[in-house]
Coordinates of C-alpha atoms in Angstrom, one line a residue:
M106 CA -0.1 -0.3 -0.2
A107 CA 0.9 3.8 -0.3
H108 CA 2.1 6.1 2.4
N109 CA -0.2 9.3 2.8
V110 CA 2.4 12.2 2.2
T111 CA 1.4 15.6 2.4
S112 CA 2.5 19.2 2.1
K113 CA 3.8 19.1 4.4
D114 CA 6.2 16.0 4.5
I115 CA 7.8 17.5 1.3
P116 CA 10.9 19.6 2.6
V117 CA 10.1 23.2 1.1
N118 CA 14.2 23.8 -0.3
G119 CA 13.5 19.7 -1.6
E120 CA 15.8 17.4 -0.7
K121 CA 19.9 17.4 -2.1
I122 CA 22.4 14.2 -1.7
E123 CA 25.3 15.4 0.7
S124 CA 28.8 15.3 -0.9
K125 CA 29.8 13.3 1.2
H126 CA 28.2 10.8 0.1
L127 CA 29.3 11.2 -3.9
A128 CA 32.7 12.0 -3.3
L129 CA 34.8 8.6 -2.5
P130 CA 32.7 7.1 -5.6
K131 CA 33.4 10.3 -8.4
L132 CA 36.9 10.2 -7.5
I133 CA 37.8 6.8 -8.4
A134 CA 35.5 7.4 -11.1
L135 CA 37.7 9.6 -12.5
G136 CA 41.1 8.1 -11.5
I137 CA 40.1 5.0 -13.8
F138 CA 38.8 6.7 -16.6
V139 CA 42.6 9.2 -16.4
V140 CA 44.0 6.0 -15.9
G141 CA 42.7 4.0 -18.7
A142 CA 42.0 6.9 -21.1
I143 CA 45.9 7.4 -21.1
I144 CA 46.8 3.3 -21.6
S145 CA 43.4 3.7 -24.3
G146 CA 45.2 6.2 -26.5
I147 CA 48.8 3.7 -26.1
L148 CA 46.2 1.3 -27.7
F149 CA 44.8 2.7 -30.1
T150 CA 48.1 4.0 -31.5
N151 CA 50.6 0.0 -31.1
D152 CA 50.3 -1.7 -34.9
T153 CA 49.1 -4.8 -32.8
W154 CA 46.2 -3.5 -30.6
G155 CA 45.4 -0.4 -32.3
P156 CA 42.8 -1.7 -35.2
G157 CA 41.3 -4.7 -33.1
F158 CA 40.9 -1.7 -29.9
A159 CA 38.9 0.5 -32.5
Y160 CA 36.0 -2.8 -32.0
S161 CA 36.9 -2.8 -28.1
W162 CA 36.2 1.1 -27.9
V163 CA 32.8 1.3 -30.0
F164 CA 31.9 -1.5 -28.2
A165 CA 31.6 -0.2 -24.9
F166 CA 30.6 3.3 -26.5
M167 CA 27.7 1.3 -27.5
F168 CA 26.9 -0.1 -24.7
F169 CA 26.7 3.0 -22.1
I170 CA 25.3 5.3 -24.7
S171 CA 22.1 2.9 -24.9
L172 CA 21.7 3.5 -20.8
T173 CA 21.8 7.5 -21.6
L174 CA 19.5 7.8 -24.2
G175 CA 17.0 5.3 -22.3
G176 CA 17.2 7.9 -19.4
A177 CA 16.5 10.7 -22.0
F178 CA 13.5 8.7 -23.5
W179 CA 11.6 8.2 -20.0
M180 CA 12.1 11.6 -19.4
I181 CA 10.8 12.4 -22.8
L182 CA 8.2 10.1 -22.6
H183 CA 6.7 11.4 -19.1
H184 CA 6.4 15.3 -20.4
V185 CA 4.7 14.2 -23.5
T186 CA 2.8 11.5 -21.7
N187 CA 1.9 14.6 -18.7
S188 CA 2.7 11.3 -16.2
G189 CA 2.0 12.1 -12.6
W190 CA 3.0 8.4 -11.1
G191 CA 7.1 9.3 -12.2
V192 CA 7.4 12.7 -10.7
S193 CA 9.4 11.1 -7.6
V194 CA 11.7 9.7 -9.9
R195 CA 12.1 12.6 -13.1
R196 CA 14.8 13.8 -11.4
L197 CA 17.1 10.5 -12.0
M198 CA 16.1 10.2 -15.9
E199 CA 17.3 13.9 -15.6
N200 CA 20.3 13.1 -15.0
L201 CA 21.1 9.7 -16.3
G202 CA 19.8 11.6 -20.1
F203 CA 21.8 14.5 -19.6
V204 CA 25.1 12.6 -19.2
F205 CA 24.4 12.0 -22.9
P206 CA 25.9 15.3 -24.9
F207 CA 29.2 14.5 -23.1
F208 CA 29.5 11.6 -24.6
A209 CA 30.7 13.8 -28.2
I210 CA 34.3 13.2 -25.6
I211 CA 34.1 9.4 -25.9
A212 CA 33.0 9.4 -29.8
L213 CA 36.0 12.1 -30.6
P214 CA 38.2 8.6 -31.1
L215 CA 35.8 7.0 -33.8
L216 CA 36.4 10.6 -35.9
V217 CA 40.2 9.7 -36.1
P218 CA 40.9 8.7 -40.3
S219 CA 42.9 5.7 -39.5
V220 CA 40.5 4.6 -36.3
Q221 CA 37.6 5.0 -38.8
N222 CA 39.3 2.2 -41.3
D223 CA 40.0 0.2 -39.1
L224 CA 36.0 -0.5 -38.2
Y225 CA 34.6 1.2 -41.5
E226 CA 34.9 -0.9 -45.0
W227 CA 33.3 1.4 -46.5
M228 CA 35.2 5.1 -45.2
D229 CA 38.4 3.2 -46.7
L230 CA 37.2 2.9 -50.0
H231 CA 35.3 5.7 -49.6
R232 CA 38.8 7.7 -49.1
E233 CA 40.6 4.9 -51.7
A234 CA 38.3 6.3 -54.3
M235 CA 39.0 9.7 -54.0
V236 CA 42.3 9.2 -54.1
H237 CA 41.8 7.5 -57.5
D238 CA 40.2 9.8 -58.5
A239 CA 42.9 12.5 -58.2
E240 CA 45.1 10.2 -59.4
N241 CA 43.0 10.5 -62.5
G242 CA 42.6 13.9 -63.1
G243 CA 39.5 14.5 -60.9
H244 CA 39.6 16.7 -58.2
A245 CA 41.4 16.0 -54.6
A246 CA 38.7 17.4 -52.3
S247 CA 37.4 15.0 -50.1
S248 CA 33.5 15.8 -51.5
Y249 CA 31.0 13.4 -51.7
G250 CA 30.7 13.9 -55.7
N251 CA 33.8 12.9 -56.4
A252 CA 33.7 10.1 -54.2
K253 CA 30.6 8.7 -55.7
H254 CA 31.8 9.0 -59.3
A255 CA 34.5 7.1 -59.0
L256 CA 33.2 4.5 -56.8
H257 CA 30.8 4.2 -59.8
L258 CA 33.9 3.5 -62.5
K259 CA 35.8 1.6 -60.5
P260 CA 34.1 -1.5 -61.5
A261 CA 34.6 -1.0 -65.0
L262 CA 38.1 0.3 -64.9
N263 CA 38.4 -3.1 -63.2
V264 CA 37.5 -5.3 -66.3
A265 CA 38.8 -2.6 -68.4
T266 CA 42.2 -3.6 -66.7
G267 CA 42.1 -7.3 -66.4
E268 CA 41.2 -7.6 -63.0
E269 CA 38.1 -9.0 -61.0
P270 CA 34.5 -6.3 -61.4
D271 CA 34.7 -4.3 -58.2
H272 CA 30.5 -5.2 -56.7
V273 CA 31.8 -4.3 -53.5
S274 CA 32.3 -0.5 -54.7
H275 CA 29.0 -0.2 -56.8
L276 CA 27.0 -1.7 -53.7
L277 CA 28.8 1.3 -51.8
Y278 CA 28.2 3.8 -54.6
V279 CA 24.2 2.9 -54.9
K280 CA 24.6 3.4 -51.0
S281 CA 26.5 6.6 -51.5
W282 CA 24.2 9.2 -50.8
Y283 CA 23.9 8.3 -47.5
M284 CA 27.3 6.7 -47.0
N285 CA 29.8 8.8 -47.2
L286 CA 32.2 11.1 -45.1
P287 CA 30.7 14.2 -44.9
F288 CA 27.0 13.2 -44.5
W289 CA 28.1 10.6 -41.8
L290 CA 30.1 13.1 -40.0
S291 CA 26.9 15.9 -40.4
R292 CA 25.0 13.2 -38.7
V293 CA 27.7 12.5 -35.7
I294 CA 27.8 16.5 -34.9
G295 CA 23.7 16.9 -35.4
F296 CA 23.0 13.7 -32.4
F297 CA 24.7 15.6 -30.4
V298 CA 24.1 19.4 -30.4
L299 CA 20.0 18.7 -31.1
L300 CA 19.1 15.7 -28.7
G301 CA 21.4 17.1 -26.5
G302 CA 20.3 20.6 -26.8
G303 CA 16.8 19.0 -26.2
I304 CA 17.8 17.4 -22.9
Y305 CA 19.5 20.1 -21.5
L306 CA 17.0 22.5 -22.2
L307 CA 14.3 20.1 -20.4
R308 CA 16.4 19.3 -17.8
K309 CA 17.3 22.9 -17.0
I310 CA 13.6 23.7 -17.0
S311 CA 12.8 21.2 -14.6
I312 CA 15.6 22.5 -12.4
A313 CA 14.3 26.0 -12.5
Q314 CA 11.1 24.9 -11.1
D315 CA 12.3 24.0 -7.5
T316 CA 13.5 27.3 -6.8
D317 CA 10.0 29.3 -8.4
P318 CA 8.1 30.7 -5.5
N319 CA 5.0 30.3 -8.0
H320 CA 3.9 26.8 -7.9
G321 CA 2.1 27.0 -11.2
V322 CA 2.0 24.8 -14.3
E323 CA 3.9 27.0 -16.9
R324 CA 7.1 25.0 -16.9
L325 CA 5.4 22.2 -17.5
I326 CA 3.3 22.8 -20.2
K327 CA 7.0 24.7 -21.7
A328 CA 8.3 20.6 -20.8
R329 CA 5.4 19.5 -22.3
K330 CA 5.8 21.2 -25.6
L331 CA 9.2 20.8 -26.1
S332 CA 9.5 17.2 -26.0
C333 CA 6.9 16.7 -28.2
I334 CA 9.3 18.6 -30.5
V335 CA 12.3 16.0 -29.1
M336 CA 10.6 12.9 -28.7
P337 CA 10.7 12.7 -32.6
I338 CA 14.2 14.1 -32.5
F339 CA 15.4 11.6 -30.1
A340 CA 13.7 8.4 -32.0
V341 CA 15.8 9.8 -35.4
V342 CA 19.2 9.7 -33.3
A343 CA 18.6 6.1 -31.5
T344 CA 18.0 4.5 -34.5
F345 CA 20.8 5.9 -36.2
I346 CA 23.5 5.7 -34.3
A347 CA 22.8 2.2 -34.1
L348 CA 23.1 2.6 -38.1
D349 CA 26.3 4.7 -38.1
F350 CA 27.5 2.7 -35.3
M351 CA 27.0 -0.7 -35.3
M352 CA 25.3 -1.4 -38.3
A353 CA 28.1 0.2 -41.1
L354 CA 30.1 -2.3 -39.4
D355 CA 29.5 -3.8 -42.2
Y356 CA 27.8 -1.8 -44.9
K357 CA 27.0 -4.4 -47.1
W358 CA 24.3 -5.8 -44.4
F359 CA 21.5 -4.2 -43.5
S360 CA 17.7 -4.2 -41.6
T361 CA 15.1 -2.2 -41.1
M362 CA 14.5 -3.1 -37.6
Y363 CA 18.3 -2.9 -35.9
G364 CA 16.8 0.2 -34.8
V365 CA 14.3 -0.7 -33.4
Y366 CA 16.1 -3.2 -31.5
F367 CA 18.6 -1.4 -30.3
F368 CA 15.9 1.4 -29.2
A369 CA 14.2 -1.8 -27.3
G370 CA 17.5 -2.3 -25.4
C371 CA 18.1 1.4 -24.1
A372 CA 14.7 1.6 -22.8
L373 CA 14.7 -2.0 -20.8
N374 CA 18.8 -1.3 -19.7
S375 CA 17.9 2.6 -18.6
M376 CA 15.1 1.5 -16.5
A377 CA 17.3 -1.4 -14.2
V378 CA 20.4 1.3 -13.9
L379 CA 17.1 3.9 -12.4
I380 CA 15.9 1.3 -10.2
L381 CA 19.0 0.5 -9.2
T382 CA 20.2 4.5 -8.6
L383 CA 16.7 4.4 -6.7
T384 CA 18.0 1.8 -4.5
W385 CA 21.2 3.1 -3.6
L386 CA 19.8 6.1 -2.9
R387 CA 17.5 5.2 -0.7
S388 CA 19.6 3.0 1.3
K389 CA 21.9 6.1 2.2
G390 CA 18.4 7.7 3.7
Y391 CA 17.3 9.8 0.4
L392 CA 13.7 9.3 -1.2
Q393 CA 12.3 8.2 1.3
V394 CA 9.3 9.9 1.8
V395 CA 8.4 10.4 -2.1
T396 CA 8.7 7.4 -3.3
S397 CA 7.6 3.7 -2.2
K398 CA 8.0 -0.2 -2.8
E399 CA 4.7 1.7 -5.4
H400 CA 7.2 3.0 -7.8
Y401 CA 9.5 -0.4 -7.6
H402 CA 6.3 -1.9 -9.5
I403 CA 5.4 0.1 -12.2
M404 CA 9.2 0.9 -12.6
G405 CA 9.4 -3.0 -12.6
K406 CA 6.7 -3.5 -14.7
L407 CA 7.7 -1.3 -17.3
M408 CA 11.2 -3.5 -17.6
H409 CA 9.6 -6.6 -17.7
A410 CA 7.3 -4.7 -21.1
F411 CA 10.6 -3.8 -22.5
V412 CA 12.2 -7.5 -21.6
I413 CA 9.2 -8.9 -24.2
F414 CA 9.9 -5.9 -26.4
W415 CA 13.7 -6.7 -26.7
A416 CA 12.4 -10.2 -27.4
Y417 CA 9.9 -9.6 -30.0
V418 CA 11.8 -7.5 -32.1
S419 CA 15.0 -9.6 -31.9
F420 CA 12.8 -12.6 -33.0
A421 CA 11.2 -11.2 -35.5
Q422 CA 14.1 -9.6 -37.7
F423 CA 15.9 -13.0 -37.4
M424 CA 12.8 -14.9 -38.9
L425 CA 12.4 -12.2 -41.2
I426 CA 16.2 -13.0 -42.6
W427 CA 15.5 -16.0 -42.0
Y428 CA 12.6 -16.8 -44.1
A429 CA 14.1 -13.9 -47.0
N430 CA 17.6 -15.9 -47.3
I431 CA 18.4 -13.5 -48.9
T432 CA 23.1 -13.2 -49.0
E433 CA 23.3 -9.5 -47.8
E434 CA 21.2 -10.4 -44.7
T435 CA 22.1 -13.5 -43.7
S436 CA 25.7 -12.6 -43.5
Y437 CA 25.3 -10.8 -39.7
F438 CA 23.9 -14.0 -38.5
L439 CA 25.9 -16.8 -40.3
L440 CA 29.2 -15.0 -38.8
R441 CA 27.1 -14.9 -35.7
N442 CA 26.3 -18.8 -35.7
S443 CA 29.9 -19.0 -36.0
D444 CA 32.4 -21.0 -33.9
Q445 CA 32.4 -20.1 -30.6
W446 CA 29.9 -17.4 -31.4
W447 CA 27.0 -20.0 -32.2
I448 CA 26.6 -20.5 -28.2
W449 CA 26.5 -16.4 -27.4
S450 CA 24.1 -16.5 -30.3
L451 CA 22.1 -19.4 -29.3
S452 CA 22.1 -18.1 -25.4
L453 CA 20.4 -14.6 -25.6
P454 CA 16.6 -16.0 -26.4
F455 CA 16.8 -17.7 -23.1
L456 CA 19.0 -15.6 -20.8
H457 CA 18.1 -12.6 -22.1
F458 CA 14.7 -13.2 -22.8
A459 CA 13.2 -15.8 -21.2
L460 CA 14.7 -16.3 -17.6
P461 CA 14.0 -12.0 -16.8
F462 CA 10.2 -12.4 -18.2
V463 CA 9.8 -15.8 -15.8
L464 CA 11.8 -14.4 -13.1
L465 CA 9.7 -10.5 -12.7
L466 CA 6.4 -12.6 -13.4
P467 CA 5.2 -11.8 -10.0
H468 CA 4.6 -8.7 -8.2
Y469 CA 6.1 -8.9 -5.4
A470 CA 9.2 -9.9 -7.2
K471 CA 9.1 -6.1 -8.9
K472 CA 8.8 -4.8 -5.2
V473 CA 11.2 -6.3 -2.7
T474 CA 14.4 -4.8 -4.0
K475 CA 16.6 -7.9 -2.8
I476 CA 14.7 -9.5 -5.8
V477 CA 14.4 -7.7 -8.2
V478 CA 18.3 -5.4 -7.6
P479 CA 20.3 -8.9 -8.6
I480 CA 17.7 -9.3 -11.7
C481 CA 18.5 -5.3 -12.8
I482 CA 22.0 -6.2 -12.6
Y483 CA 21.3 -9.8 -14.5
I484 CA 19.8 -7.5 -17.2
L485 CA 22.9 -5.1 -17.4
V486 CA 25.0 -8.2 -17.6
M487 CA 22.8 -9.4 -21.1
H488 CA 22.7 -6.1 -22.0
V489 CA 26.7 -5.9 -22.4
V490 CA 26.9 -9.7 -23.7
D491 CA 24.1 -8.7 -26.5
L492 CA 26.2 -5.8 -27.9
Y493 CA 29.0 -7.7 -27.6
I494 CA 28.2 -10.4 -30.0
A495 CA 26.5 -7.4 -31.9
V496 CA 30.1 -5.4 -32.7
I497 CA 32.9 -7.9 -31.2
P498 CA 32.6 -10.8 -34.4
E499 CA 32.9 -8.4 -36.8
R500 CA 36.4 -7.8 -35.8
G501 CA 38.5 -11.3 -36.5
P502 CA 36.9 -11.2 -40.5
S503 CA 36.9 -7.7 -41.0
L504 CA 41.4 -7.3 -39.6
T505 CA 42.2 -10.7 -41.2
T506 CA 40.6 -10.6 -44.3
A507 CA 42.9 -6.9 -44.4
A508 CA 46.0 -8.8 -44.2
G509 CA 44.8 -11.5 -46.2
N510 CA 44.5 -14.6 -44.5
P511 CA 40.1 -14.0 -43.4
E512 CA 40.6 -16.0 -39.0
L513 CA 37.3 -15.8 -37.5
F514 CA 39.8 -14.4 -34.2
V515 CA 42.6 -12.0 -34.2
S516 CA 45.8 -13.4 -32.9
H517 CA 46.4 -11.6 -30.1
H518 CA 44.2 -11.4 -26.5
A519 CA 42.0 -8.9 -28.1
Y520 CA 39.7 -9.2 -25.3
L521 CA 42.0 -7.4 -22.8
G522 CA 40.9 -4.1 -25.2
D523 CA 37.8 -5.0 -24.2
I524 CA 37.7 -4.7 -20.8
V525 CA 40.1 -1.8 -21.1
A526 CA 37.5 0.0 -23.2
F527 CA 34.6 -1.2 -21.1
L528 CA 36.1 0.0 -17.8
T529 CA 37.5 3.4 -19.1
V530 CA 34.1 4.6 -20.7
G531 CA 31.9 3.0 -17.9
A532 CA 34.1 5.2 -15.4
F533 CA 33.5 8.2 -17.4
F534 CA 29.8 7.5 -17.6
L535 CA 29.4 6.8 -13.5
F536 CA 31.4 10.3 -12.8
L537 CA 29.2 12.2 -14.8
F538 CA 26.0 10.8 -13.8
L539 CA 26.9 11.4 -10.0
R540 CA 28.1 14.2 -10.6
N541 CA 24.6 15.2 -12.3
I542 CA 22.7 13.5 -9.0
G543 CA 24.7 16.0 -6.9
S544 CA 24.2 19.3 -9.1
A545 CA 20.2 19.0 -8.5
N546 CA 17.5 18.0 -6.0
L547 CA 17.0 15.0 -6.0
Y548 CA 13.3 15.4 -7.2
P549 CA 11.6 18.2 -8.7
N550 CA 10.1 18.8 -5.2
R551 CA 7.9 22.2 -6.5
D552 CA 6.6 20.2 -9.0
P553 CA 2.5 20.2 -8.5
R554 CA 2.0 16.3 -9.0
I555 CA 4.7 15.9 -7.1
L556 CA 1.8 14.6 -3.8
E557 CA 0.4 12.9 -6.9
S558 CA 3.3 10.8 -7.1
A559 CA 4.5 10.8 -3.5
N560 CA 1.0 8.7 -2.7
L561 CA 1.2 6.3 -5.7
H562 CA -1.1 3.3 -5.7
N563 CA -1.5 0.8 -8.3

């Protein structure tokens, strides 16, 4: 049952976490990030480790940015739907989402040409085409038009010189309206500027309400209108981040459901992070008045719903590709069902869907922290496995094929780089998340619906 909370129970100036509870975790996270960044810089520039470590960085980048995107989604959704139940935990969503703009820093290594050429074959072909065009009387400028022209001529030039026709270049030529370097860079900048700006403004409006002496609804209406603009921006950004950083690892492969699959992981695992954060804060004595087991129940139900949605989207993607049996589409799953990868791929339907689905079915499992917290941790571990399988299998064939000896795995212990990248980016994520938590009240204490949320019953 929900507890009875009145306006007298809500502190006038809100509730803010004491710095002593954040100082040590922030210091540890910052220290790990600094050390990890130095090691990462060394690995990126190493001839043996550099190419493989680029994939490690993409994996870590995509995992943690999925959590921030999920936080942004829940925040925007709450404003758009005028939700009352989640006011008590909305600030946690805002703090999680506001990590996203800073991930532009983590994306910087992926803008370096040498790193791009190890990761994205289409970028290497794009640059080769521009050089080829310049050597044959074209313009040396790195423009989309020159590269497209060169890619179009390359198959015919190969035939004329007695080489095998380059059908791969022609495939890139067909996709060059989208997969060209200037447009790719513009998209990446747009991701962080447009969505990052929207997240910043929504959080700013929310925090400004904490000190507003007038308990009106003007800011709520303003945030709702802005969210109606930001929501479609979020949908586009979440989709194309998945396409431009993950699906483009093999530009010959494509799936129209890939963006939705990535979004399902964002929403599911960010909710797990929010539940864990809420539990940690309550263990320190915070949010005791405005949150209860009823909030855990709703958050657990949302997490349960997205366990099902993730399974639905993932199975639908696999089933449609299997049924169509088109070479350009089946290559993705053929690779992930080869050698040792098939064990991990086969485990996902059971460990990522069936087990958490059953565990979250009882209503008490969503309300009791001793049950729901381990489930949240487990779901996050499975998200690591899911994205690891989405990214890392591309590393072996891509790097060894370029060396002339195609293999499923690289020869050195590249998994060590995976650990370094994950810890480095994870420490960066944790430092910023904790910083955001400590920079404002833990909940919007002057939101007109705070009592509705505090007295939640479902």
